[in-house]
PDB file of C-alpha atoms and ligand atoms in Angstrom:
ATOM      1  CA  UNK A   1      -9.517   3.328  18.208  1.00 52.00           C
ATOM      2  CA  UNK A   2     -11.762   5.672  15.902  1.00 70.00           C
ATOM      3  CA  UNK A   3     -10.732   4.351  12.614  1.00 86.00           C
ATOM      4  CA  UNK A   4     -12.791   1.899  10.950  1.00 91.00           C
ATOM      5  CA  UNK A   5     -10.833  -1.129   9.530  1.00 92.00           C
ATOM      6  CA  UNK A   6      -8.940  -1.014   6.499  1.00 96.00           C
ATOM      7  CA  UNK A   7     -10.081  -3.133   2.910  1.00 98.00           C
ATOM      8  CA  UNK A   8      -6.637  -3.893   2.374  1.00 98.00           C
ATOM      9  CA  UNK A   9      -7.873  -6.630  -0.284  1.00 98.00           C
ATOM     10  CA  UNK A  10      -6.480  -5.119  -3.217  1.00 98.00           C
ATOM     11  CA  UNK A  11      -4.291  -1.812  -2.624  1.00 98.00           C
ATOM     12  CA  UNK A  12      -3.037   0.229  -5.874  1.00 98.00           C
ATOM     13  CA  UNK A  13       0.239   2.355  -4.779  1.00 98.00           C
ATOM     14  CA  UNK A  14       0.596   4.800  -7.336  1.00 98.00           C
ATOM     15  CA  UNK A  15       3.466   5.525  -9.651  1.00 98.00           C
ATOM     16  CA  UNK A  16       3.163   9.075 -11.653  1.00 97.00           C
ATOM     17  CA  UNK A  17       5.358   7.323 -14.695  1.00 96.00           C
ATOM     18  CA  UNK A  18       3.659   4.062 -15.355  1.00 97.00           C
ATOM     19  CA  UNK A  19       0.409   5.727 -15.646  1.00 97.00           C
ATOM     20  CA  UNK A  20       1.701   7.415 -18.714  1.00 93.00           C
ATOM     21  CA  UNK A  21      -0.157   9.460 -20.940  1.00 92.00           C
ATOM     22  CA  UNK A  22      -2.865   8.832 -19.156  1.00 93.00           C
ATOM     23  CA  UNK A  23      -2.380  10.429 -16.149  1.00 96.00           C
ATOM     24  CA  UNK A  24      -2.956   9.235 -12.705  1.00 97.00           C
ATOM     25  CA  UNK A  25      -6.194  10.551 -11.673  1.00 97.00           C
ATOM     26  CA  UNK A  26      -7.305   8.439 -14.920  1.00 97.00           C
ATOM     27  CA  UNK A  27      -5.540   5.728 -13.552  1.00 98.00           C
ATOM     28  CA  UNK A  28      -7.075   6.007 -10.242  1.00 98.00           C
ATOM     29  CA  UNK A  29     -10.747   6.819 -11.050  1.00 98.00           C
ATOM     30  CA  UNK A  30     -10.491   3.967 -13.182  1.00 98.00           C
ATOM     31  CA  UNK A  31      -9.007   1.524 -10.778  1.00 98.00           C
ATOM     32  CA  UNK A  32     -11.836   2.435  -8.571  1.00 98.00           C
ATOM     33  CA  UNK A  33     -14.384   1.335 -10.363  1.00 98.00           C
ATOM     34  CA  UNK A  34     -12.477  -2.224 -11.259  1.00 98.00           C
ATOM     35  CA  UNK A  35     -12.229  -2.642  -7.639  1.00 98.00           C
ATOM     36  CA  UNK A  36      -9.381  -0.939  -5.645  1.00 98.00           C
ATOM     37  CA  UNK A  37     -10.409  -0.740  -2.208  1.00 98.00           C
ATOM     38  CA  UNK A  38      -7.147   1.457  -0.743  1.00 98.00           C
ATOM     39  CA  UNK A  39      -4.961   3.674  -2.486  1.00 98.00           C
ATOM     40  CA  UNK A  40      -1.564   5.029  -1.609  1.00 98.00           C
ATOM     41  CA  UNK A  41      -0.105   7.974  -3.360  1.00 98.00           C
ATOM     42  CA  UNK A  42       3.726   7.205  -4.132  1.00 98.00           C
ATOM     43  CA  UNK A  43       5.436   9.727  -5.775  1.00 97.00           C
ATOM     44  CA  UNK A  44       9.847   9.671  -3.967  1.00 95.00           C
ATOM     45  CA  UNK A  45      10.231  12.316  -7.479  1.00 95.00           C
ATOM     46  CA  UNK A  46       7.900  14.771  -6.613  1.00 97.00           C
ATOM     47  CA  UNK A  47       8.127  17.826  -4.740  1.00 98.00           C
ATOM     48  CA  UNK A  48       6.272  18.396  -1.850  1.00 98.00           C
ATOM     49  CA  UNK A  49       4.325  21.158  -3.609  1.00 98.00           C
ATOM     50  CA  UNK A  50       3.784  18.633  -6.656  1.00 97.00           C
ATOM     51  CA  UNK A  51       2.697  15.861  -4.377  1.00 98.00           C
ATOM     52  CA  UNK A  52       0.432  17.948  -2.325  1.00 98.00           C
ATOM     53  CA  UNK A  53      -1.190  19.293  -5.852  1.00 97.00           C
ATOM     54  CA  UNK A  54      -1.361  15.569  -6.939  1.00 97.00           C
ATOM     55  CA  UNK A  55      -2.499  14.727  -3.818  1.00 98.00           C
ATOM     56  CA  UNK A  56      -5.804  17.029  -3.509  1.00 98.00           C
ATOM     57  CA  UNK A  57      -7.071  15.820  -7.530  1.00 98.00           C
ATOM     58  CA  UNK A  58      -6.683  12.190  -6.109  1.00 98.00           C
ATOM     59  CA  UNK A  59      -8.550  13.126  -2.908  1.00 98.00           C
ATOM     60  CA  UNK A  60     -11.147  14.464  -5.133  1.00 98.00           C
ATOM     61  CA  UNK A  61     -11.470  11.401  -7.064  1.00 97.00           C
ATOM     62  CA  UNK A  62     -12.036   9.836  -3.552  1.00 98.00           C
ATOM     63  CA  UNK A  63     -14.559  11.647  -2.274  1.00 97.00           C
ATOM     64  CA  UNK A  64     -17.727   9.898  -2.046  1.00 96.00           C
ATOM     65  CA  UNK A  65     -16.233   6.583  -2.583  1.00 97.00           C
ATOM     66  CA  UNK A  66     -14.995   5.509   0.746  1.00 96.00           C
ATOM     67  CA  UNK A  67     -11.663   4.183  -0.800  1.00 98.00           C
ATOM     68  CA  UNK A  68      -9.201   5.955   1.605  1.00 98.00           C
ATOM     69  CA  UNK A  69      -6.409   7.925   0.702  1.00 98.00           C
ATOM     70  CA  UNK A  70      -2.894   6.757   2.056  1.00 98.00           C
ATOM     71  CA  UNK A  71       0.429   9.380   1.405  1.00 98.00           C
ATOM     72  CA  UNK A  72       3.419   7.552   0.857  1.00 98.00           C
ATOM     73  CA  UNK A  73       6.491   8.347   4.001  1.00 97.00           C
ATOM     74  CA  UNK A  74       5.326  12.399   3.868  1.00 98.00           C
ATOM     75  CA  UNK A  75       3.809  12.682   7.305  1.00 98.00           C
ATOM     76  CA  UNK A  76       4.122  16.084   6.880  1.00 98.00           C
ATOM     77  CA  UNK A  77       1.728  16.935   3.607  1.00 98.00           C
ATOM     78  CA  UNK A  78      -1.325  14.890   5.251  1.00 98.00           C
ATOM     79  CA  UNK A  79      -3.684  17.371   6.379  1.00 98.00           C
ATOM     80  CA  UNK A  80      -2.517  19.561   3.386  1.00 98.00           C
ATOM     81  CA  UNK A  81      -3.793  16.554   0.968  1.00 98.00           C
ATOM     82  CA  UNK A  82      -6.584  15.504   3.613  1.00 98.00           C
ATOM     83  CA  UNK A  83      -5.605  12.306   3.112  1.00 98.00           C
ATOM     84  CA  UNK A  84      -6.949   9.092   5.679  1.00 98.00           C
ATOM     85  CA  UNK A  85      -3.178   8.312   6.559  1.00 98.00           C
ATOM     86  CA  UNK A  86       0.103   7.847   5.964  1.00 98.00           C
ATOM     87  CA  UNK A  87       2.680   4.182   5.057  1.00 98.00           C
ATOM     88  CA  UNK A  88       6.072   4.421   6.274  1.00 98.00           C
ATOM     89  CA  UNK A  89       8.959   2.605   5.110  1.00 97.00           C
ATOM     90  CA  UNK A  90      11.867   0.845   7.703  1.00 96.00           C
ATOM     91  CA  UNK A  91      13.951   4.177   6.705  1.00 94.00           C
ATOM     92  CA  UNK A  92      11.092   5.971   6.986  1.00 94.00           C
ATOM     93  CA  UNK A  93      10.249   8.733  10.121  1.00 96.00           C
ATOM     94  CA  UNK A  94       9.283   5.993  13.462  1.00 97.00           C
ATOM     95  CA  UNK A  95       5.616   4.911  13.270  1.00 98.00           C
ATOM     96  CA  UNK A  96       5.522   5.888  16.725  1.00 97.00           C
ATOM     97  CA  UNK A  97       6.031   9.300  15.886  1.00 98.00           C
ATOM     98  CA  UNK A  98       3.519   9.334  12.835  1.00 98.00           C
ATOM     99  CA  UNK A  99       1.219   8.369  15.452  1.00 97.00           C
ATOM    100  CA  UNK A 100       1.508  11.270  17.624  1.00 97.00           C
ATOM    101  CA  UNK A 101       1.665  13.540  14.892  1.00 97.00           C
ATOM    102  CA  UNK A 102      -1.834  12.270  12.599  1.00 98.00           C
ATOM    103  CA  UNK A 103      -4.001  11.635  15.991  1.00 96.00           C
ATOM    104  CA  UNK A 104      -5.920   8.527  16.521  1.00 95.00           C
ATOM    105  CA  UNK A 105      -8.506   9.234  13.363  1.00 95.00           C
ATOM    106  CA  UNK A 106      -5.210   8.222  11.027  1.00 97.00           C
ATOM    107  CA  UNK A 107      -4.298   5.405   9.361  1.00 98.00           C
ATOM    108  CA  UNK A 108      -0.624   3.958  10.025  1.00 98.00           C
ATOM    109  CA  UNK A 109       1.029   1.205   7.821  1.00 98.00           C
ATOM    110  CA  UNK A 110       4.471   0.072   7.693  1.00 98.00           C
ATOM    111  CA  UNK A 111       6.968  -2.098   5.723  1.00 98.00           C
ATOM    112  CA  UNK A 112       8.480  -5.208   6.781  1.00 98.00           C
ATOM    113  CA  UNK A 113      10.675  -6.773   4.975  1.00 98.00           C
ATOM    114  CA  UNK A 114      11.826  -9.286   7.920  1.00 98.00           C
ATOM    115  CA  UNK A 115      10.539 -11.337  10.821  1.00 98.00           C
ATOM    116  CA  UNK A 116      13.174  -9.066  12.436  1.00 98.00           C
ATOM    117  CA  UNK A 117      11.514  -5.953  11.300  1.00 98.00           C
ATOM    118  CA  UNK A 118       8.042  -7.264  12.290  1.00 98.00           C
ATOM    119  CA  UNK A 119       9.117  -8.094  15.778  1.00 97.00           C
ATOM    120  CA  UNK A 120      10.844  -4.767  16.386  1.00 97.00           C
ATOM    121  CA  UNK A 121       7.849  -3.239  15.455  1.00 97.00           C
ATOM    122  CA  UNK A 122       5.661  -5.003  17.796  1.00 96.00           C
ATOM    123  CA  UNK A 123       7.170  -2.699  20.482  1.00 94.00           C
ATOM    124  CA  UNK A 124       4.789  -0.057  18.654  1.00 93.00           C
ATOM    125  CA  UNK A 125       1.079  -2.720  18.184  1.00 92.00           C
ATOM    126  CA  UNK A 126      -0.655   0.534  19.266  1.00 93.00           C
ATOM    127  CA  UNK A 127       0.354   2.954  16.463  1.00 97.00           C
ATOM    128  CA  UNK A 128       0.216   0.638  13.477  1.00 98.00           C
ATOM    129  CA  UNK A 129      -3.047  -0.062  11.768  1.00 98.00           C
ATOM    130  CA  UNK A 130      -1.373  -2.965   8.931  1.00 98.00           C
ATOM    131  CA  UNK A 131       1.535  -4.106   7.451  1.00 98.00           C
ATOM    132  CA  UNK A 132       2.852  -4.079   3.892  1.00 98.00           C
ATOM    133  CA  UNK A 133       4.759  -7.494   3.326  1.00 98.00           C
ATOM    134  CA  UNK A 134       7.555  -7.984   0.909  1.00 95.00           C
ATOM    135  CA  UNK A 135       8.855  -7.971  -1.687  1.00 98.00           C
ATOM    136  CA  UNK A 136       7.092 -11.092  -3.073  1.00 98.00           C
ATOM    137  CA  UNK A 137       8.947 -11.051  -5.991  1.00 98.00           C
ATOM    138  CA  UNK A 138      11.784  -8.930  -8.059  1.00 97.00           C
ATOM    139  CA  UNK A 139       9.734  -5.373  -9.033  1.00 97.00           C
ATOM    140  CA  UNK A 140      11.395  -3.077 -11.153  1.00 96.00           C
ATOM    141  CA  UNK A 141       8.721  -0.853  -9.989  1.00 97.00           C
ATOM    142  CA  UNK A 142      10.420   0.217  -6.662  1.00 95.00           C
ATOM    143  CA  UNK A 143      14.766   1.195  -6.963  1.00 92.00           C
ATOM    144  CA  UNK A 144      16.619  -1.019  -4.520  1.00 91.00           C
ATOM    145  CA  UNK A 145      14.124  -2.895  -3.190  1.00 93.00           C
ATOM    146  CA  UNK A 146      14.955  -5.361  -0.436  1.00 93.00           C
ATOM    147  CA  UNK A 147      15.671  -9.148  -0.987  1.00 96.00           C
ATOM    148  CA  UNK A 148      12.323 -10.872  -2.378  1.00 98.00           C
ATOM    149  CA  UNK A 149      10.699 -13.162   0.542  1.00 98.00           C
ATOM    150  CA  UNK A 150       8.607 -15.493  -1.659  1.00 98.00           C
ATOM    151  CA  UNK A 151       5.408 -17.240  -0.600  1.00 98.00           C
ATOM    152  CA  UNK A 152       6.694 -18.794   1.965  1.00 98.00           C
ATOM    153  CA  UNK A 153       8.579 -15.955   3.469  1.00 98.00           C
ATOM    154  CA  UNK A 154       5.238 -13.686   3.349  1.00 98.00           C
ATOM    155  CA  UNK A 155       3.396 -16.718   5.451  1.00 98.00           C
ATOM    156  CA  UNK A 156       6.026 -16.540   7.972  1.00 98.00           C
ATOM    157  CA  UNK A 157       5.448 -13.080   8.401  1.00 98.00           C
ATOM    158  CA  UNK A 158       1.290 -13.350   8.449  1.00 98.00           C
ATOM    159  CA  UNK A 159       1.309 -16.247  10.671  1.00 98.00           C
ATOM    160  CA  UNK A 160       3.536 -13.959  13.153  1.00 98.00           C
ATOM    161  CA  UNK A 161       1.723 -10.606  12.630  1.00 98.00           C
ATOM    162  CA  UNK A 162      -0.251  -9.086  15.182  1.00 97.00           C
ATOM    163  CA  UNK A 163      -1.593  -6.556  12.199  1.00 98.00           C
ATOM    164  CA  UNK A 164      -3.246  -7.405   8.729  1.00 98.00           C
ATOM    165  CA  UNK A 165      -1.043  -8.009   6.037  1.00 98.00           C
ATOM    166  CA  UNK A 166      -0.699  -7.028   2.607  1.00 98.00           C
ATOM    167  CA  UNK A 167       1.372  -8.545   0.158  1.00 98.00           C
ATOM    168  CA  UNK A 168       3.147  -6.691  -2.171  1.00 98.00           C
ATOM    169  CA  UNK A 169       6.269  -6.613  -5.220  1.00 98.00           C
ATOM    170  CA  UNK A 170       5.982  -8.136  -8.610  1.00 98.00           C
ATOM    171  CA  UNK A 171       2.219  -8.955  -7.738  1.00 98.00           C
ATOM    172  CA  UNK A 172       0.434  -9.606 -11.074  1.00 98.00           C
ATOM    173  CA  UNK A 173      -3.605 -11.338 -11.219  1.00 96.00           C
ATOM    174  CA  UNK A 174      -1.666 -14.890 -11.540  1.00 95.00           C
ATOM    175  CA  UNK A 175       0.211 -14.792  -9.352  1.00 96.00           C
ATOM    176  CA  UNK A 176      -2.437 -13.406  -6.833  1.00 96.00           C
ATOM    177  CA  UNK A 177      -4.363 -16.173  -6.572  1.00 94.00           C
ATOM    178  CA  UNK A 178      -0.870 -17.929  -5.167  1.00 95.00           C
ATOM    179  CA  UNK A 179      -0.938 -15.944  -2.183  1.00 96.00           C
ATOM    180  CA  UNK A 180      -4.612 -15.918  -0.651  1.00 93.00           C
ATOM    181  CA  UNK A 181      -3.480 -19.139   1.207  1.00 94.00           C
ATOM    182  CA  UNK A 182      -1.352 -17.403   3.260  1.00 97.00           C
ATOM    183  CA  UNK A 183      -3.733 -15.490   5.319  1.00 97.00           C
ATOM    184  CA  UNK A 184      -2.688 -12.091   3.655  1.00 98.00           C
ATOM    185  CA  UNK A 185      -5.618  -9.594   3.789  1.00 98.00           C
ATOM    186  CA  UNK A 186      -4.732  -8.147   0.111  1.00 98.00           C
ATOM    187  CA  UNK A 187      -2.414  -7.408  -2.518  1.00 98.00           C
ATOM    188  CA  UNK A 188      -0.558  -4.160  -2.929  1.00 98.00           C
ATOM    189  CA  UNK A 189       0.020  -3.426  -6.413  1.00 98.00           C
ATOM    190  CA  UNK A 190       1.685  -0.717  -8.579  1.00 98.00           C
ATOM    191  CA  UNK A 191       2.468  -1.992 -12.441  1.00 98.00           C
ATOM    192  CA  UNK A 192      -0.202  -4.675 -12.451  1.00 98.00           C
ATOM    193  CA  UNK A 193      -2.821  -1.565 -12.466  1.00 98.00           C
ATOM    194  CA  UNK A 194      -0.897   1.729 -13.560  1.00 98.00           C
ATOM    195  CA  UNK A 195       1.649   0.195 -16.103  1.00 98.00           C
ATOM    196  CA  UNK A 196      -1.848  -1.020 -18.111  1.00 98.00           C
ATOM    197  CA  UNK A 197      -3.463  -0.281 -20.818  1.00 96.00           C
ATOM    198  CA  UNK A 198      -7.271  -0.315 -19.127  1.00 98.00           C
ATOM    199  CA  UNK A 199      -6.378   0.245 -15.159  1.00 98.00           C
ATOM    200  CA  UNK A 200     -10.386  -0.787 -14.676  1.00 98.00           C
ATOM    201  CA  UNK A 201     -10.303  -4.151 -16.475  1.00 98.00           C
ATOM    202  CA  UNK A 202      -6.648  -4.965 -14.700  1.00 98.00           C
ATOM    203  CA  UNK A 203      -8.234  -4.051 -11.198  1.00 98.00           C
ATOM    204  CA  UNK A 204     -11.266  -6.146 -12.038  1.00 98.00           C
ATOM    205  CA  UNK A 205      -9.211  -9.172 -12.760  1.00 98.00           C
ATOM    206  CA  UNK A 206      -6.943  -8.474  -9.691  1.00 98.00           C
ATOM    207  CA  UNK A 207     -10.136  -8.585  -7.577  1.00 98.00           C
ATOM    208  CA  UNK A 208     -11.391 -11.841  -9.453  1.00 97.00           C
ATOM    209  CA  UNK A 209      -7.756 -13.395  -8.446  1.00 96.00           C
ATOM    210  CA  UNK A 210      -8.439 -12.816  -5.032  1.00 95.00           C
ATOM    211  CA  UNK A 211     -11.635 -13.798  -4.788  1.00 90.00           C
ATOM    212  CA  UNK A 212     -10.532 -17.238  -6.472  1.00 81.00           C
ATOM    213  CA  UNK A 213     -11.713 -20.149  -3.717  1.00 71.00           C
TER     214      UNK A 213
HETATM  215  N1  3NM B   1       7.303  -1.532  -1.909  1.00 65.52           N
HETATM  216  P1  3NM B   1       4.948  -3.693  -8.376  1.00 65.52           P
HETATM  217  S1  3NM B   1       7.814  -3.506  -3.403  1.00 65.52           S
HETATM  218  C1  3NM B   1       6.441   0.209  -3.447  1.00 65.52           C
HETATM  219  O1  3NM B   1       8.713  -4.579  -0.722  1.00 65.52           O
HETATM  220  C2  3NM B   1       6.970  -1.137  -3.181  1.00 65.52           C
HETATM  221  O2  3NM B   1       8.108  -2.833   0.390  1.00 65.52           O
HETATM  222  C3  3NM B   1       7.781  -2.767  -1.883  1.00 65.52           C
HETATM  223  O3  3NM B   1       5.475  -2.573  -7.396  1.00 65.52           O
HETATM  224  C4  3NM B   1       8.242  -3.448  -0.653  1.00 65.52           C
HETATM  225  O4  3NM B   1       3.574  -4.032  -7.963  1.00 65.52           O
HETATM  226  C5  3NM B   1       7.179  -2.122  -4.131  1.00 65.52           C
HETATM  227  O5  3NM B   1       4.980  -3.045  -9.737  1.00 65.52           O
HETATM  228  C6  3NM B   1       6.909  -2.002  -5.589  1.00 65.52           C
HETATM  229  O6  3NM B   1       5.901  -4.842  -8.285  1.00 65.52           O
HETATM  230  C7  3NM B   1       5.682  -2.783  -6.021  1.00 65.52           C
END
């Protein structure tokens, strides 16, 4: 393996809308300096062209940080973003084949939703870097989400993981602290930072959750 291991501790997914007037790459530069360590662009709306266009002003925002960039199921506008890697969802193209396609430099993450789903996927342990666990909770952030697993049902899925895990849906800094018993690496967020008024101060009191003893 080339790829250094991810800071999954706290992981902003973006979301073009909630960041509002603001825009993202506020939202994002911002959320940096509060304390995002990982960041996944998220856009299902957006063209490939507007992703990609998206993409490259977030990159840039990146640079010189060493936050990595994640793209959101588009194996195919990587390179074109230069972005670190790419999450797939269970509907999402095989995380074998995003393997073969990104190289061994590339980060791969996937969703489980299901002890199921997480032992299917250990028939891939090779091409996936972490896991996204969830939902926690209800989100209104993501349409149709699966059923919500709870604490509990994210510890069943960390204890049984062969990958880091992070949690993620309807993840807010309260409830954070709830969850760093369960051997998650992080939390995966999307309103808790973008739908904010200060995306720095709601980072910084993510990471101060998660650093709660
Ligand atoms: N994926 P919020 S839940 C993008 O369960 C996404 O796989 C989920 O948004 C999953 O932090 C979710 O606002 C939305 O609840 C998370």
């Amino acid at each position: 393996m080339t790829r250094a291991p991810l800071d999954l501790s706290l992981y902003l997914v973006t979301d073009t809308d909630q960041c509002g007037e603001r825009g993202l790459v506020c939202t994002v530069r911002d959320a940096i300096a509060g304390g995002v360590t990982t960041v996944q662009l998220r856009d299902p709306d957006a063209s490939d062209d507007e992703l990609v266009a998206l993409g490259l002003l977030v990159r840039q925002v990146l640079d010189g940080t060493g936050v990595p960039l994640i793209v959101n199921d588009r194996v195919h506008l990587v390179d074109a973003i230069g972005a670190d890697g790419v999450h797939v969802g269970q509907d999402d193209i095989p995380v074998e084949e995003a393997r073969s396609l990104l190289g061994p430099s590339a980060y791969v993450g996937l969703s489980v939703h299901t002890l199921a789903q997480l032992d299917l996927a250990r028939q891939h342990t090779d091409a996936i870097d972490y896991i996204g666990v969830g939902p926690v909770w209800a989100t209104t952030s993501k349409a149709n989400h699966a059923a919500t697993i709870g604490i509990d049902g994210l510890r069943d899925i960390v204890r049984a993981s062969p990958w880091p895990c992070v949690a993620i849906g309807g993840i807010t800094a309260d409830r954070a602290s709830r969850l760093r018993h369960t051997g998650a690496s992080g939390v995966a967020v999307i309103s808790a930072i973008c739908a904010q008024a200060d995306a720095g101060a709601a980072a910084q009191g993510l990471v101060h959750a998660w650093q709660q003893p």
